[in-house]
PDB file of C-alpha atoms in Angstrom:
ATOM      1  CA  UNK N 227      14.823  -0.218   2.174  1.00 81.00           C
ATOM      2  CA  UNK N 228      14.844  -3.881   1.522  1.00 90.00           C
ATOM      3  CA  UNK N 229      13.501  -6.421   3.793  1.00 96.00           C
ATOM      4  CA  UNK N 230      13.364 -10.116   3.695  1.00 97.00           C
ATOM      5  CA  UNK N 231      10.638 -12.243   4.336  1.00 97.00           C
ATOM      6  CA  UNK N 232      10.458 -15.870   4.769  1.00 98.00           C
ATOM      7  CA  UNK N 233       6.897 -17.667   4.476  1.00 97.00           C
ATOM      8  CA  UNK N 234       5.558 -20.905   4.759  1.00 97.00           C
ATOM      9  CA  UNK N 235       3.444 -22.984   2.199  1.00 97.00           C
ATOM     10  CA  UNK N 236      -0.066 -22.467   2.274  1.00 96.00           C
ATOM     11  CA  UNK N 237       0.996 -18.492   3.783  1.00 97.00           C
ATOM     12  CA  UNK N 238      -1.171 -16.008   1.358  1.00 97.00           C
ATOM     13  CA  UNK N 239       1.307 -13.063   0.674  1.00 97.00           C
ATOM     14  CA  UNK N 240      -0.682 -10.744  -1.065  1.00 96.00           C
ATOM     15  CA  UNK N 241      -5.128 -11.146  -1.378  1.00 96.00           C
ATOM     16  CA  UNK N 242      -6.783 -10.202  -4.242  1.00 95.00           C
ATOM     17  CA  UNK N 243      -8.879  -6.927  -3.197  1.00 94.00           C
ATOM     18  CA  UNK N 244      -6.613  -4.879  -1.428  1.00 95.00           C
ATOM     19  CA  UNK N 245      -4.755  -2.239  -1.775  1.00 94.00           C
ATOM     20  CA  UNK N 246      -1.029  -2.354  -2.785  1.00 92.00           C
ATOM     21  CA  UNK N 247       1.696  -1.382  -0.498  1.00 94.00           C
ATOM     22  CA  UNK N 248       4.814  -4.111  -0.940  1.00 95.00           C
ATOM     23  CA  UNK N 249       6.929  -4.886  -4.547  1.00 94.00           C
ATOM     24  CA  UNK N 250       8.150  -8.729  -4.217  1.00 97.00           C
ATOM     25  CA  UNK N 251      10.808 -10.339  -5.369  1.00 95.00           C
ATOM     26  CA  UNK N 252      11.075 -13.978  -4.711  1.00 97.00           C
ATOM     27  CA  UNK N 253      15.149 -15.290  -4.039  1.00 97.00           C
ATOM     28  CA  UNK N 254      13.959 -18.616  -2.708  1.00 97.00           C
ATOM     29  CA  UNK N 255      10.818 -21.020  -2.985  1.00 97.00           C
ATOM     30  CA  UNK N 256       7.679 -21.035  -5.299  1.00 97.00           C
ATOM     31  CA  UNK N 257       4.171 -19.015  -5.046  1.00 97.00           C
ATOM     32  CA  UNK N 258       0.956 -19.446  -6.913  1.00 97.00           C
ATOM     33  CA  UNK N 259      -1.038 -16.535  -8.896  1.00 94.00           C
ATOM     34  CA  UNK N 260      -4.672 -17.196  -7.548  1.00 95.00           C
ATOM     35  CA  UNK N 261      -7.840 -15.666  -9.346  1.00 92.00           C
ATOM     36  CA  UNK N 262     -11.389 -16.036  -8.164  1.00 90.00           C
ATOM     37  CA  UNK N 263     -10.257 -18.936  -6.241  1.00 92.00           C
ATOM     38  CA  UNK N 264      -8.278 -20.820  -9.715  1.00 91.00           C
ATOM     39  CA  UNK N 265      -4.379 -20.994  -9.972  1.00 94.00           C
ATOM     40  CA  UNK N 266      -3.004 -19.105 -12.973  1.00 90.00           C
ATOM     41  CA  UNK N 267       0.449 -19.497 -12.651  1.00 91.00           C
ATOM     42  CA  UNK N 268       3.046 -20.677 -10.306  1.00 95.00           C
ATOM     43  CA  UNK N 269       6.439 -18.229  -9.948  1.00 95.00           C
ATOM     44  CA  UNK N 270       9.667 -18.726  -8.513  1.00 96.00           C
ATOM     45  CA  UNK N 271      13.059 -17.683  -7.933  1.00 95.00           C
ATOM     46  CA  UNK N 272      13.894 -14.305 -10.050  1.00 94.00           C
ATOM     47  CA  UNK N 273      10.539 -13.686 -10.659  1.00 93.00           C
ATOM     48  CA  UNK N 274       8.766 -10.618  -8.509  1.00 92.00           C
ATOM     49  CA  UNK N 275       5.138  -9.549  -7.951  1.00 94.00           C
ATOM     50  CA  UNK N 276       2.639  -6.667  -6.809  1.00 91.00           C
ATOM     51  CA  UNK N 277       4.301  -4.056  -9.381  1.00 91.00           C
ATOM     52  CA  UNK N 278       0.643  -3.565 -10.904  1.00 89.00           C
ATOM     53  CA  UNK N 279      -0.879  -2.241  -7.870  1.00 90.00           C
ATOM     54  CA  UNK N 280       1.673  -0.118  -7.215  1.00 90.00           C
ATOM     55  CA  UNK N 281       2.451   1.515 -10.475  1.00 87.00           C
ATOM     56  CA  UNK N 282      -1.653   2.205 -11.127  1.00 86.00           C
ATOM     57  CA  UNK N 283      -2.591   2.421  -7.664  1.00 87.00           C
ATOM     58  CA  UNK N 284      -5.470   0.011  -7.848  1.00 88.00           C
ATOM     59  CA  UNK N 285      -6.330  -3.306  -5.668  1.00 93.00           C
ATOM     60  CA  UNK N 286      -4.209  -6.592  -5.980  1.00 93.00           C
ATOM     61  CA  UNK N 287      -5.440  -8.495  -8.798  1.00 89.00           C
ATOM     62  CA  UNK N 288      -4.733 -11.651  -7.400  1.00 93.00           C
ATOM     63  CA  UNK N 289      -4.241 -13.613  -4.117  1.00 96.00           C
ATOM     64  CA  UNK N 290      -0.639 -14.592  -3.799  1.00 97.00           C
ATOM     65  CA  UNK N 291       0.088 -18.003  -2.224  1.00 98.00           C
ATOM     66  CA  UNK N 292       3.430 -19.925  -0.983  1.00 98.00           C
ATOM     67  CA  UNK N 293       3.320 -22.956  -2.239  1.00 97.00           C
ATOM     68  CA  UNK N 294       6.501 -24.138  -0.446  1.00 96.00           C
ATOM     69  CA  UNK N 295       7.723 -23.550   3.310  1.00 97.00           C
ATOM     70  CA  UNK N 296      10.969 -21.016   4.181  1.00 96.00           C
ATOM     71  CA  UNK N 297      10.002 -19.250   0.431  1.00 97.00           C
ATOM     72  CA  UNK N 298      11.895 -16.102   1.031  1.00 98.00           C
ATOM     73  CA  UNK N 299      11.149 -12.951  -0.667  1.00 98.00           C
ATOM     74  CA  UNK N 300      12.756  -9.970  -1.040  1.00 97.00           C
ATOM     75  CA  UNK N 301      10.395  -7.005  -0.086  1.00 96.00           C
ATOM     76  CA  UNK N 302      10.281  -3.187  -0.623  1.00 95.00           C
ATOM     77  CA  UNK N 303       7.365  -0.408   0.514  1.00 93.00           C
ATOM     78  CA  UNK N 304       5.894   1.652  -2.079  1.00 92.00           C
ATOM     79  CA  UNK N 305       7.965   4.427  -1.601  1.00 92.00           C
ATOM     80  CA  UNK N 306      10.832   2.693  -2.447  1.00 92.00           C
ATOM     81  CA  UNK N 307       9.704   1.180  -5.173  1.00 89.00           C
ATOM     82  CA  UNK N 308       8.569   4.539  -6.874  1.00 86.00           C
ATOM     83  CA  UNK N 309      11.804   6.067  -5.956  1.00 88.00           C
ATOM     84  CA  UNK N 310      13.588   3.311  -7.711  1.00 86.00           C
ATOM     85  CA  UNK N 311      10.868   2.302 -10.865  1.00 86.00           C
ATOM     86  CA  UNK N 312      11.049   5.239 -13.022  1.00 87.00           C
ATOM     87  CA  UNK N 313      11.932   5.982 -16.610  1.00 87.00           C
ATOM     88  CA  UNK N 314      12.921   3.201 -18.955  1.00 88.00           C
ATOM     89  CA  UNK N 315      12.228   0.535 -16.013  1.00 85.00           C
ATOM     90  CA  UNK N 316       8.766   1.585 -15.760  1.00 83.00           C
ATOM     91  CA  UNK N 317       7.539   1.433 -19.324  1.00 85.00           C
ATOM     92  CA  UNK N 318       9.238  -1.518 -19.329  1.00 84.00           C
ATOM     93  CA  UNK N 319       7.092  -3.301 -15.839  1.00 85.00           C
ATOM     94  CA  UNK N 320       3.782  -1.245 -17.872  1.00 82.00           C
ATOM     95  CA  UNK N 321       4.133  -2.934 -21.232  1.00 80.00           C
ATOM     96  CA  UNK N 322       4.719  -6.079 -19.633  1.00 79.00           C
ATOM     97  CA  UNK N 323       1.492  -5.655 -17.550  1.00 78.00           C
ATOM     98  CA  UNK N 324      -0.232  -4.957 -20.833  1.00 72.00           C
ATOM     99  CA  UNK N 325       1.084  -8.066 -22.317  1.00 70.00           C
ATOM    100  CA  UNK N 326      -0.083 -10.444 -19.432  1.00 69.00           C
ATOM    101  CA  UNK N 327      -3.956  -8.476 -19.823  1.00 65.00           C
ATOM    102  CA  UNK N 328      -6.064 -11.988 -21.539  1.00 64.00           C
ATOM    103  CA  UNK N 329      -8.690  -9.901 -21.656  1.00 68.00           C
ATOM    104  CA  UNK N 330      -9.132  -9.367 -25.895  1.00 72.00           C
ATOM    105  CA  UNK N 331     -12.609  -7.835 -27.221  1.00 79.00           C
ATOM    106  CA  UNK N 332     -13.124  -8.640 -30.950  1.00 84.00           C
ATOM    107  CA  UNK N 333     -13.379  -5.003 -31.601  1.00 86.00           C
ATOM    108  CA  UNK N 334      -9.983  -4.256 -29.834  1.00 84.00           C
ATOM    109  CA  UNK N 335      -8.461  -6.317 -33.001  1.00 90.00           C
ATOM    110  CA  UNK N 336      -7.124  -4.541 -36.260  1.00 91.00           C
ATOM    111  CA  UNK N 337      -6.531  -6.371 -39.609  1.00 91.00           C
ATOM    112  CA  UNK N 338      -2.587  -6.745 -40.581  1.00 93.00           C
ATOM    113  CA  UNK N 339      -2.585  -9.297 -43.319  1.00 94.00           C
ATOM    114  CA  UNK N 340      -3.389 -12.601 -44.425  1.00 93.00           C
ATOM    115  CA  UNK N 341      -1.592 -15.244 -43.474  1.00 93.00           C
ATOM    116  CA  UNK N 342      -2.221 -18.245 -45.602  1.00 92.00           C
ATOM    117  CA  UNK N 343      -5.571 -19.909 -47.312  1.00 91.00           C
ATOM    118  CA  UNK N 344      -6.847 -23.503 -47.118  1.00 89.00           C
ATOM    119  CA  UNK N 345      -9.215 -25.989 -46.905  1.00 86.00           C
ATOM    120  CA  UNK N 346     -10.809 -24.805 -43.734  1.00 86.00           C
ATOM    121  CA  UNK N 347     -10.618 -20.670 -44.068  1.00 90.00           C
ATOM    122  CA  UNK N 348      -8.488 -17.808 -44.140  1.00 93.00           C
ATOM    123  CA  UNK N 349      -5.596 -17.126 -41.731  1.00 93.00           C
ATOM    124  CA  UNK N 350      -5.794 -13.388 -40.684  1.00 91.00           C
ATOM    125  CA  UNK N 351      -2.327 -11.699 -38.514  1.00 91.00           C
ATOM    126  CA  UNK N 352      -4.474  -9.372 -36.271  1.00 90.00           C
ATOM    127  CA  UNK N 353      -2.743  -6.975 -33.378  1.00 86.00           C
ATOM    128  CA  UNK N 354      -4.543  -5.390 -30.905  1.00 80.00           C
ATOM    129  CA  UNK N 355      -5.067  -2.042 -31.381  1.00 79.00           C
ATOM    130  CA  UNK N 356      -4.444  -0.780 -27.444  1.00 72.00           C
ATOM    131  CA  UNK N 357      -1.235  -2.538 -27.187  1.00 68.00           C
ATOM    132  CA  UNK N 358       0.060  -2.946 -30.313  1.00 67.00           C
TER     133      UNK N 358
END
């Protein structure tokens, strides 16, 4: 149910655009998170990959490139994955997802309290209103 894949750098894993069939896991090397052609963020051992497109069913959000030759990664089908992610585990992986979304409208933002006052304004604690 597992396979293992090994990759060399400049290999993309995953492009940005299509649809979602593989959950990885990286045991060994280092990958960049590539949107509209900028890097994001670089991930590495422990850290894992392509859960968004599977749990909502929509197109990769990002191309996914090895940055380092004989990366390995660890590499389950979408069956498998939905067989396994349920439950706690999955509203876990779906608030994280939430958490990494940048995208914040004004309007999204409720009022918790002030913060402090000074010279240059008022600090205002805000939370956003979709994700709490």
């Amino acid at each position: 149910r597992m396979q293992i894949q090994h990759v060399d750098s400049g290999h993309t894993i995953v492009e940005q655009g299509t649809m979602g069939t593989h959950f990885y896991i990286i045991h060994k090397g280092l990958v960049e998170v590539v949107i509209q052609g900028e890097v994001v963020r670089t991930l590495g051992t422990g850290d894992y990959f392509g859960e968004r497109a599977l749990l909502f069913n929509e197109p990769r959000t990002a191309n996914i490139v090895a940055i380092e030759d004989r990366t390995e990664l660890w590499v389950m089908g979408k069956q498998t994955f939905g067989e396994i992610v349920q439950g706690t585990c999955f509203d876990y992986l779906k608030d994280r997802i939430q958490l990494q979304d940048t995208r914040v409208e004004m309007r999204e933002l409720e009022f918790v309290r002030v913060v402090g006052r000074g010279g240059f304004g008022v600090v205002k604690m805000v939370r956003n209103a979709k994700t709490g």
